[in-house]
Amino acid sequence: MIIQNTFGITREPFQRDKPELLLVQEAIMEILTIHAQHGGFSVIVGGPGVGKSILRAYIEQLGKQKENEVISVSQTLHTYGKVIRQLALSMKI
């Protein structure tokens, strides 16, 4: 509230109501959407700063509008076995 009162703004700064995708992220979303329409399962991986969190936020927002299941694993787990276990626990399988 201090920032809003000091500068006379009404929105919380640095909060995104709707995640905005870069062109490369839009291309990734097209691939993910097609994959999902065919009953596919997707995992997004990449190094720090490549845009995984923005994609996650965008997909989570879509999941609220449609009947999609969005599971996010943000821990560094170091091995694929641990990632698969975390996903299985999240999906209750």
Coordinates of C-alpha atoms in Angstrom, one line a residue:
M1 CA 0.0 0.0 0.0
I2 CA 2.9 2.4 0.6
I3 CA 3.9 2.4 -3.1
Q4 CA 0.3 2.9 -4.2
N5 CA -0.3 5.8 -1.8
T6 CA 3.1 7.4 -2.5
F7 CA 2.7 7.4 -6.3
G8 CA -1.1 7.6 -6.4
I9 CA -1.5 4.3 -8.4
T10 CA -4.4 1.9 -8.0
R11 CA -2.8 -1.4 -9.0
E12 CA -0.2 -3.3 -7.2
P13 CA 3.1 -2.7 -9.1
F14 CA 4.7 -5.7 -10.9
Q15 CA 1.6 -7.8 -10.6
R16 CA 0.4 -9.3 -13.8
D17 CA -3.4 -9.9 -14.2
K18 CA -2.8 -11.8 -17.4
P19 CA 0.6 -13.2 -18.3
E20 CA 1.9 -11.9 -21.6
L21 CA 3.8 -14.3 -23.8
L22 CA 6.8 -13.6 -26.0
L23 CA 6.6 -14.8 -29.6
V24 CA 8.7 -17.9 -28.9
Q25 CA 6.4 -18.7 -25.9
E26 CA 3.3 -18.3 -28.1
A27 CA 4.9 -20.8 -30.5
I28 CA 5.4 -23.2 -27.6
M29 CA 1.8 -22.7 -26.5
E30 CA 0.6 -23.7 -30.0
I31 CA 2.6 -26.9 -29.8
L32 CA 1.3 -27.6 -26.3
T33 CA -2.3 -26.9 -27.2
I34 CA -2.2 -29.3 -30.2
H35 CA -0.5 -31.9 -28.0
A36 CA -3.2 -31.5 -25.3
Q37 CA -6.0 -31.8 -27.8
H38 CA -4.7 -35.2 -28.7
G39 CA -4.7 -36.2 -25.0
G40 CA -0.9 -35.6 -24.6
F41 CA 1.1 -35.0 -21.6
S42 CA 3.7 -32.2 -21.6
V43 CA 6.7 -31.3 -19.4
I44 CA 8.3 -27.9 -19.7
V45 CA 12.0 -27.8 -18.7
G46 CA 14.7 -25.3 -19.2
G47 CA 17.4 -23.3 -17.6
P48 CA 16.8 -20.3 -15.3
G49 CA 15.3 -17.3 -17.0
V50 CA 14.0 -18.9 -20.2
G51 CA 10.3 -18.3 -19.4
K52 CA 9.0 -21.4 -17.7
S53 CA 7.2 -19.5 -15.0
I54 CA 5.4 -17.3 -17.4
L55 CA 4.3 -20.3 -19.4
R56 CA 3.2 -22.0 -16.2
A57 CA 1.1 -18.9 -15.2
Y58 CA -0.4 -18.7 -18.6
I59 CA -1.3 -22.4 -18.7
E60 CA -2.7 -22.3 -15.1
Q61 CA -4.9 -19.4 -16.2
L62 CA -6.2 -21.5 -19.1
G63 CA -6.7 -24.4 -16.8
K64 CA -9.1 -22.3 -14.8
Q65 CA -11.2 -21.5 -17.9
K66 CA -11.3 -25.1 -19.2
E67 CA -11.3 -28.6 -17.8
N68 CA -7.5 -29.0 -17.8
E69 CA -5.3 -30.4 -15.1
V70 CA -2.2 -28.2 -14.6
I71 CA 0.5 -29.6 -12.3
S72 CA 3.6 -27.5 -11.4
V73 CA 6.8 -28.9 -10.0
S74 CA 9.1 -26.1 -9.2
Q75 CA 11.6 -27.8 -7.0
T76 CA 15.0 -28.7 -8.3
L77 CA 14.9 -32.5 -8.1
H78 CA 18.1 -33.3 -10.1
T79 CA 16.9 -36.7 -11.4
Y80 CA 14.1 -37.8 -13.7
G81 CA 13.0 -40.4 -11.3
K82 CA 12.3 -37.8 -8.6
V83 CA 10.5 -35.6 -11.1
I84 CA 8.3 -38.5 -12.3
R85 CA 7.6 -39.4 -8.6
Q86 CA 6.6 -35.8 -7.9
L87 CA 4.3 -35.7 -10.9
A88 CA 2.7 -39.1 -10.0
L89 CA 2.0 -37.9 -6.5
S90 CA 0.5 -34.6 -7.8
M91 CA -1.7 -36.6 -10.2
K92 CA -2.6 -39.1 -7.5
I93 CA -1.5 -42.1 -9.6

